[in-house]
Short mmCIF file of C-alpha atoms in Angstrom, two decimals:
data_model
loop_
_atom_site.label_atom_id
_atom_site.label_comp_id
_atom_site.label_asym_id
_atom_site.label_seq_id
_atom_site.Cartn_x
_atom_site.Cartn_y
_atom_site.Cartn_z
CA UNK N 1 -15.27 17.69 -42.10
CA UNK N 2 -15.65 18.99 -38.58
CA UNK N 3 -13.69 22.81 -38.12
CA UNK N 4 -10.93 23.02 -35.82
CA UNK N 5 -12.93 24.19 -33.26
CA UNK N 6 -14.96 20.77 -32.87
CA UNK N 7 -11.60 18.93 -33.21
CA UNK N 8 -10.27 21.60 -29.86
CA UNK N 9 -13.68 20.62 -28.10
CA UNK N 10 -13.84 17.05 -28.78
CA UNK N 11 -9.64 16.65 -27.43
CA UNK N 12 -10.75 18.71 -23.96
CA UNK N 13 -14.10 15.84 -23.75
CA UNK N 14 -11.23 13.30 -24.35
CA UNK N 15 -9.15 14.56 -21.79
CA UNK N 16 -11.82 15.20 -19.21
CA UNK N 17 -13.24 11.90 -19.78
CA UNK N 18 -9.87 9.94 -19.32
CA UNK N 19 -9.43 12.42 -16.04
CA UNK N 20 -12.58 11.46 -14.83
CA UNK N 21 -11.57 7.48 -15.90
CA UNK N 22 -8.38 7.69 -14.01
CA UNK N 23 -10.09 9.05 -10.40
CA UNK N 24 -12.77 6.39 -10.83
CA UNK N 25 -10.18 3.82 -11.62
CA UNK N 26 -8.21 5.33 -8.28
CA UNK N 27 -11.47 4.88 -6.19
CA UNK N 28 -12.78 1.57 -6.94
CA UNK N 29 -8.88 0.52 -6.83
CA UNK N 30 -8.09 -2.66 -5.58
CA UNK N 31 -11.30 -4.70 -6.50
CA UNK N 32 -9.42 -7.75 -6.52
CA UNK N 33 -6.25 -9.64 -4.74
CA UNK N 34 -2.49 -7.92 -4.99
CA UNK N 35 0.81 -9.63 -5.04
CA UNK N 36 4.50 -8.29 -3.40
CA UNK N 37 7.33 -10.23 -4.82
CA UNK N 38 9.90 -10.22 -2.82
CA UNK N 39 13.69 -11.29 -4.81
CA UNK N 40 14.76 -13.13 -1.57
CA UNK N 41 13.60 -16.36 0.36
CA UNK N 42 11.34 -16.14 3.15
CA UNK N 43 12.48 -15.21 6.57
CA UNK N 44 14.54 -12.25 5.57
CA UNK N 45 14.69 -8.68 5.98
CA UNK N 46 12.63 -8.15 2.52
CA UNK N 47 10.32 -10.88 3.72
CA UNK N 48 9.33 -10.08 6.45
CA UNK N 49 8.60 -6.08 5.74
CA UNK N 50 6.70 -7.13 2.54
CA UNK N 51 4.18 -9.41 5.22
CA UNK N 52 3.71 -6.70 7.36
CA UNK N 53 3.12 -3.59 4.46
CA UNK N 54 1.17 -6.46 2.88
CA UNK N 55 -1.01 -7.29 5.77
CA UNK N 56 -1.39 -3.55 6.65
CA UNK N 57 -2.37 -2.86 2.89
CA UNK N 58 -4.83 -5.87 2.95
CA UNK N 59 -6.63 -4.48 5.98
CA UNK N 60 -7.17 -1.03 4.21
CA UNK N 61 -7.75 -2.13 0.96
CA UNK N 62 -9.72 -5.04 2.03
CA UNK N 63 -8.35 -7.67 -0.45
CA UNK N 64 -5.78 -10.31 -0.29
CA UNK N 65 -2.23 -9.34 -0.21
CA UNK N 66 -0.04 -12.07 -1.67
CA UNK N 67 3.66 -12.36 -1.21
CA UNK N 68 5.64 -14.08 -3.63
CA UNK N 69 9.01 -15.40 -3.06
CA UNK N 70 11.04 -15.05 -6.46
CA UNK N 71 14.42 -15.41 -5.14
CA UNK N 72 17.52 -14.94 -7.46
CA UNK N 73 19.84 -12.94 -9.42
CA UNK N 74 20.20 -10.80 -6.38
CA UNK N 75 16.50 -10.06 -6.65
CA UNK N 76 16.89 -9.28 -10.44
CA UNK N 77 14.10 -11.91 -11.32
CA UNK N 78 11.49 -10.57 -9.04
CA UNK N 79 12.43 -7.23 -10.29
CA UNK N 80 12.19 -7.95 -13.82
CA UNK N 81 9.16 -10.07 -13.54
CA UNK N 82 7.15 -6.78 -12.16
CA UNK N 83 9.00 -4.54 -15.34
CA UNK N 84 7.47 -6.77 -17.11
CA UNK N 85 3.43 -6.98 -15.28
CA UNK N 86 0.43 -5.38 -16.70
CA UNK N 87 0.99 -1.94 -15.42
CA UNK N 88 -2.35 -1.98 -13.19
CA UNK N 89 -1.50 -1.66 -10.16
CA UNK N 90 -2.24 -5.10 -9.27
CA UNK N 91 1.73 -6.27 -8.92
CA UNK N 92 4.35 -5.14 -6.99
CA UNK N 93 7.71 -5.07 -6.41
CA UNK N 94 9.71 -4.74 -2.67
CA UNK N 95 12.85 -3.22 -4.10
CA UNK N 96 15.52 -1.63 -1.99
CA UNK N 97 19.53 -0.55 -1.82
CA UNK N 98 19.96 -3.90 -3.83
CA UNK N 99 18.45 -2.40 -6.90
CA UNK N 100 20.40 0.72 -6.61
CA UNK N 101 23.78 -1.31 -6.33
CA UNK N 102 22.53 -3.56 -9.30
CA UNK N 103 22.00 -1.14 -11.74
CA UNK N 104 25.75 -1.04 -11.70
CA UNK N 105 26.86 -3.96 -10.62
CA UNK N 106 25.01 -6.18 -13.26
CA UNK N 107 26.27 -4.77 -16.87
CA UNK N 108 23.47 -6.79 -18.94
CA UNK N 109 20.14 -6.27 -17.43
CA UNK N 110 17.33 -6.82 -19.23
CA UNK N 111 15.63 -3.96 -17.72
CA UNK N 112 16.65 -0.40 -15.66
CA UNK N 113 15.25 0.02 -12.73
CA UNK N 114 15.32 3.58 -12.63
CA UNK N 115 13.45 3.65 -16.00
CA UNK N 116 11.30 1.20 -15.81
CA UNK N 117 9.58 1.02 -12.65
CA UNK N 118 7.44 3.61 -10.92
CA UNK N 119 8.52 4.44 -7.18
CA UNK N 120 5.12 4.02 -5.06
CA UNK N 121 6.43 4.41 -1.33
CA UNK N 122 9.30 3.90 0.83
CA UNK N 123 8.99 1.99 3.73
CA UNK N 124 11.76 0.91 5.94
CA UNK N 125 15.33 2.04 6.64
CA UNK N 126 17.63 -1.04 8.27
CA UNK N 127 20.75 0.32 9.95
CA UNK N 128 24.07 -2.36 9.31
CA UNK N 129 25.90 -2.61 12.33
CA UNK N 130 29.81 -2.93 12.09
CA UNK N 131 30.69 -5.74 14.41
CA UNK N 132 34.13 -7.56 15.50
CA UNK N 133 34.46 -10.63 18.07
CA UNK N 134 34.42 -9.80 21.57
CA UNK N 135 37.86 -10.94 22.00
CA UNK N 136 39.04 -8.28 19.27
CA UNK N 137 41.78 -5.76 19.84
CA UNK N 138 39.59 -3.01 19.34
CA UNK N 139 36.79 -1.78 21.10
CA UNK N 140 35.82 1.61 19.11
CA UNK N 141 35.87 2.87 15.18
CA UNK N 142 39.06 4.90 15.62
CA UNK N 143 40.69 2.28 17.35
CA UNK N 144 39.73 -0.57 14.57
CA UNK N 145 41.11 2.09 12.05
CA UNK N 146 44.34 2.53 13.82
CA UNK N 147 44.74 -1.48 13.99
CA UNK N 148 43.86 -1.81 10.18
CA UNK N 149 46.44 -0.15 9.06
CA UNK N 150 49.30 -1.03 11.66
CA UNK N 151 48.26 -4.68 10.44
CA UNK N 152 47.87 -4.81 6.80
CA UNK N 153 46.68 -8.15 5.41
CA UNK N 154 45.64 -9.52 8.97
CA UNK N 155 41.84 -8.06 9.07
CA UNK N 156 39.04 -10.07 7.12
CA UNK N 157 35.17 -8.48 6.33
CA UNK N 158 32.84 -10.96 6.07
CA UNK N 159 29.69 -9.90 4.20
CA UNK N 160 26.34 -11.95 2.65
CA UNK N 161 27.82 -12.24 -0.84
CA UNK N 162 29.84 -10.08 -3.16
CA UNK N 163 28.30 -7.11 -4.11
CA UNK N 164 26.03 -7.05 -1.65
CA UNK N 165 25.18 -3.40 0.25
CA UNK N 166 26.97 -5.32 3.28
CA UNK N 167 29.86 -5.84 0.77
CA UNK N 168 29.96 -2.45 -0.15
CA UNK N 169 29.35 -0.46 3.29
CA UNK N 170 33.28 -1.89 3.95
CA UNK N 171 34.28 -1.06 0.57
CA UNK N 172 32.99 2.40 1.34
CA UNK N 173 34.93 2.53 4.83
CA UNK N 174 38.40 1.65 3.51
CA UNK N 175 38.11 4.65 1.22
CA UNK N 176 36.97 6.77 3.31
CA UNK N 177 39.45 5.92 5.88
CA UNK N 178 42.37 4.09 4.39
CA UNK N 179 41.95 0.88 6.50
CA UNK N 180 42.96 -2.36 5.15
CA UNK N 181 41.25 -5.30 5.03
CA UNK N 182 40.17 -8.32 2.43
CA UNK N 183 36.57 -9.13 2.06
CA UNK N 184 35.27 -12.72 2.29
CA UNK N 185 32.02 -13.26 0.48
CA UNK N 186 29.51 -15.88 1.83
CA UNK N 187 26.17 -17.52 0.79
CA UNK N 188 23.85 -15.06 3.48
CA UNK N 189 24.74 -13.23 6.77
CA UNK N 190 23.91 -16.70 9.14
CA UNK N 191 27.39 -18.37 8.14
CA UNK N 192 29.59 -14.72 7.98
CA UNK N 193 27.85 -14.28 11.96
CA UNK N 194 29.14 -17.69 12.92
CA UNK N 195 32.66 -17.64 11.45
CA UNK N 196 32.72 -13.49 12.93
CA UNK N 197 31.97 -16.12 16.32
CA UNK N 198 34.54 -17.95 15.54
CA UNK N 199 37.27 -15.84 14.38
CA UNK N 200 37.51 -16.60 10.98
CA UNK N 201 36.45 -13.02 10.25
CA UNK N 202 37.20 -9.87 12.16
CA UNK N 203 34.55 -7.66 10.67
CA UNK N 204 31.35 -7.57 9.53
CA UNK N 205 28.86 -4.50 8.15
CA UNK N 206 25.42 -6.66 8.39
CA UNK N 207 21.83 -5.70 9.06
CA UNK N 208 21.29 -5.33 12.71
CA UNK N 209 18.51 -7.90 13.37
CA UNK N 210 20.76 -11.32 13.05
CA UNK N 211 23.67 -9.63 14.87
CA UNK N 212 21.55 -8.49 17.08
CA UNK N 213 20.95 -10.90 19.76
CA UNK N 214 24.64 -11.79 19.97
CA UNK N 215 25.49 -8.00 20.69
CA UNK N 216 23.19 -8.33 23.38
CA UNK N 217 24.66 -11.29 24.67
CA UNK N 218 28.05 -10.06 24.56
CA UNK N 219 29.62 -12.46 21.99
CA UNK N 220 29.63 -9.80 19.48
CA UNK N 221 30.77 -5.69 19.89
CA UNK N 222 29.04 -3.57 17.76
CA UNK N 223 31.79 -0.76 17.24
CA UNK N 224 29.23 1.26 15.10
CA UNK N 225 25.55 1.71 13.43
CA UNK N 226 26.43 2.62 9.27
CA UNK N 227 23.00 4.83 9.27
CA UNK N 228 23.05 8.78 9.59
CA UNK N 229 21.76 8.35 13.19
CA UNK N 230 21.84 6.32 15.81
CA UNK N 231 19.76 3.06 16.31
CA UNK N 232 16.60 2.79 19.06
CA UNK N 233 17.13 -0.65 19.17
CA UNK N 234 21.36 0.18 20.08
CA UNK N 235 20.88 3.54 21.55
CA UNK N 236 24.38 3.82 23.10
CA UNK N 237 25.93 2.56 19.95
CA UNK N 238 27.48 5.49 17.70
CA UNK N 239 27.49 6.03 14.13
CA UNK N 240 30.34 5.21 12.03
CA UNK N 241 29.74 9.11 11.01
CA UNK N 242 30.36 9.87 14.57
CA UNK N 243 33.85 9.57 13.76
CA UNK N 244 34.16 9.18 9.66
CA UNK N 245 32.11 12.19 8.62
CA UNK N 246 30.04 11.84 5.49
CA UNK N 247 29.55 8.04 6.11
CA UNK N 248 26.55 6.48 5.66
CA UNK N 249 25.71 3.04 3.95
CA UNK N 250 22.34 1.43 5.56
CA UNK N 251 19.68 -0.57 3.91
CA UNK N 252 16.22 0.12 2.44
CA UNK N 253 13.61 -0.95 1.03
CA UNK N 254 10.06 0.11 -0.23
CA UNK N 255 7.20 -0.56 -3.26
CA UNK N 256 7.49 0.00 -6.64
CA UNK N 257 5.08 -0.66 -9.48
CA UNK N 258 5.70 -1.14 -13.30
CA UNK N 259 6.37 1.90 -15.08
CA UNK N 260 2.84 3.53 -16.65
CA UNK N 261 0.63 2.16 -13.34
CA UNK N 262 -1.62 4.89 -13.29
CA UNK N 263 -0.81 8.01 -10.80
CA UNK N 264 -3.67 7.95 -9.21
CA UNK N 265 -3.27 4.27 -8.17
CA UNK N 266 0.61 5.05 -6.91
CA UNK N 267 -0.50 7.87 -4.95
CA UNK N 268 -4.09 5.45 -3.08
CA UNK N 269 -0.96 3.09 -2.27
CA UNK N 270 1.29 5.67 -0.97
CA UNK N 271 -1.20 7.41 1.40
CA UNK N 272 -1.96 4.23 2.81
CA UNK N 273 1.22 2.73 3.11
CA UNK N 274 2.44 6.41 5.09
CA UNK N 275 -1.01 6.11 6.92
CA UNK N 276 0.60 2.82 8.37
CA UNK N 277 3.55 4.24 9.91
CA UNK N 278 1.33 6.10 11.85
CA UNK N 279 -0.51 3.02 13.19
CA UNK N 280 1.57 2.34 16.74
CA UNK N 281 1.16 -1.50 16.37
CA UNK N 282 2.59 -1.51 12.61
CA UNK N 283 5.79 0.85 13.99
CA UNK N 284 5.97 -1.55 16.84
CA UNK N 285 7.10 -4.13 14.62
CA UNK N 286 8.87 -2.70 12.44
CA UNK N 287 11.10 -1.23 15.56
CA UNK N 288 11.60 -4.61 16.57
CA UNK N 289 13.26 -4.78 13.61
CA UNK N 290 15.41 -1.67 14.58
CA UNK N 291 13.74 -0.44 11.36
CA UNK N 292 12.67 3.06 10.76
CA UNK N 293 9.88 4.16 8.49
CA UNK N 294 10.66 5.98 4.99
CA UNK N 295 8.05 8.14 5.21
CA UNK N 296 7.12 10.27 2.37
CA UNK N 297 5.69 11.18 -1.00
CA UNK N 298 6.44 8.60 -4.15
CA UNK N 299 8.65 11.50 -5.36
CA UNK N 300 10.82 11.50 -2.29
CA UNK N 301 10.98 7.76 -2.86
CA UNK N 302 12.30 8.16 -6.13
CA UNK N 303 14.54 10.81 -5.42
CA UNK N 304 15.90 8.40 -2.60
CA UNK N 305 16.71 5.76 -5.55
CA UNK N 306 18.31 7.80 -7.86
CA UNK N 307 20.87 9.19 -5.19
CA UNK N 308 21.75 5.44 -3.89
CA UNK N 309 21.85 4.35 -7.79
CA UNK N 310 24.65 7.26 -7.90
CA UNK N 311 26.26 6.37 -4.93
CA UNK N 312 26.92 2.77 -5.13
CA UNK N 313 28.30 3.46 -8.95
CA UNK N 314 30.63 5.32 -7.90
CA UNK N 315 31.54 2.85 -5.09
CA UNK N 316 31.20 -0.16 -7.33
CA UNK N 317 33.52 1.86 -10.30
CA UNK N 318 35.98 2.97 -7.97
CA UNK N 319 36.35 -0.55 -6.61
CA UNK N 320 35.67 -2.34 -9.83
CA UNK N 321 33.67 -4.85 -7.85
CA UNK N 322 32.58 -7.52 -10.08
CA UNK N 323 29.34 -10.12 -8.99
CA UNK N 324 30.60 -13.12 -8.14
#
């Protein structure tokens, strides 16, 4: 029977060797195509950052990026089709403030996000702008406020669909500032935009780049950006924290990988994805987005996930918001 010192030496040689395994795996990493799935439709926000961290990755990596389109479930099918992926590396996931608002919103998942996926990188922050009709009474925050509640019942928020972060960033704002108003779900931010345009809604929180040209053209007024700072692409704009303090309720997204994908492999795809936001033709586009880049370590990512997961509970408790 070997002694216990053979058994000691043979467990280091079994360690070192799956070390030394694990950096080779790292280096040769990708050797063949990856996939992005994406829980929306093409087009969209979470579309259209997974082409261009895909086509960035594909240029370093020098293999084909692949996006899938799995929409559904509020991006719960994508999501649980990576959970569920060989945990290689080789699929993805573009998750976001979605996830972090389903874990609680969703009481029967067949998965936790948290749990069961690996954070890889962040990579984009979208600011929601909170916009009324041009014609509208109010033409700053503290002014909407003041109107809100000297006209109960008379104020509706339009959003993309109930439960969505859009949803909740007015959810958040009447409790932070005791303004009424009655939220009207709809099937994607294109129909709330028009019926904002026509005055069947007085409010909306969405992503910036479909309001966007409409606040340029003067048929919308942005009153506010919901992110910490102010917008490049609105630059006179304020924050809604400009004048509710503590508010702050914008989008984001970046990768994730199944839980188990080898460190070494998360940390090749971080570095390259973070070498990308240095590239000035990659932040380009992603400013014409009026996107800014999560830059940062996988850990930061993760840390970033938890705290929304937190957040949005609370939100989605306090308001017991159901999904439609």
């Amino acid at each position: 029977m070997p002694t216990r010192r053979q058994i000691l030496i043979l467990a280091a040689g079994s360690t070192a060797l799956a070390s030394v395994a694990g950096i080779t795996r790292a280096q040769t990493y990708p050797t063949r195509p990856l996939r992005i799935l994406v829980g929306f439709v093409a087009g969209g926000n979470f579309d259209i950052v997974a082409r261009l961290i895909g086509q960035w990755l594909s240029e370093q990596f020098h293999q084909p990026v692949i996006i899938e389109n799995r929409p559904g479930a509020s991006s719960n099918l994508a999501t649980e089709a990576v959970v569920r992926a060989p945990a290689d590396g080789y699929t993805l996931l573009l998750g976001g403030a979605v996830n972090a608002v389903n874990a609680t919103l969703y009481e029967n998942l067949g998965f936790n996000f948290i749990r069961d996926l690996a954070p890889v990188a962040g990579a984009v922050r979208f600011p929601n702008v909170m916009t009324v009709n041009a014609s509208f009474p109010a033409r700053t925050v503290p002014e909407f406020i003041a109107y809100a509640k000297a006209n109960p019942g008379k104020i509706n928020q339009g959003s993309s669909g109930n439960g969505t972060t859009q949803h909740l960033a007015g959810v958040l704002f009447k409790t932070m500032t005791g303004a009424d108003f009655l939220h009207i779900p709809y099937k994607g931010a294109a129909q709330a935009i028009t019926d904002l345009l026509n005055g069947e809604v007085q409010v909306l929180f969405e992503p910036l780049p479909p309001s966007i040209q409409h606040i340029r053209s003067g048929k919308l007024r942005a009153l506010a950006v919901t992110t910490a700072a102010r917008s490049e692409a609105l630059p006179d704009v304020p924050t809604v924290a400009e004048f509710v303090a503590g508010y702050e309720a914008s989008g984001w997204n970046g990768l994730c990988a199944p839980r188990n994908t080898p460190g070494e492999i998360v940390g090749r795809l971080n570095s390259a994805i973070n070498a990308g936001f240095a590239d000035p033709k990659l932040k380009a586009r992603l400013a014409d987005l009026g996107a800014t880049p999560l830059a940062g370590s996988a850990a930061d990512f993760g840390k970033l996930i938890a705290e929304e997961t937190e957040k949005w509970g609370k939100v989605i408790r306090a308001g017991n918001i159901k999904p439609s």
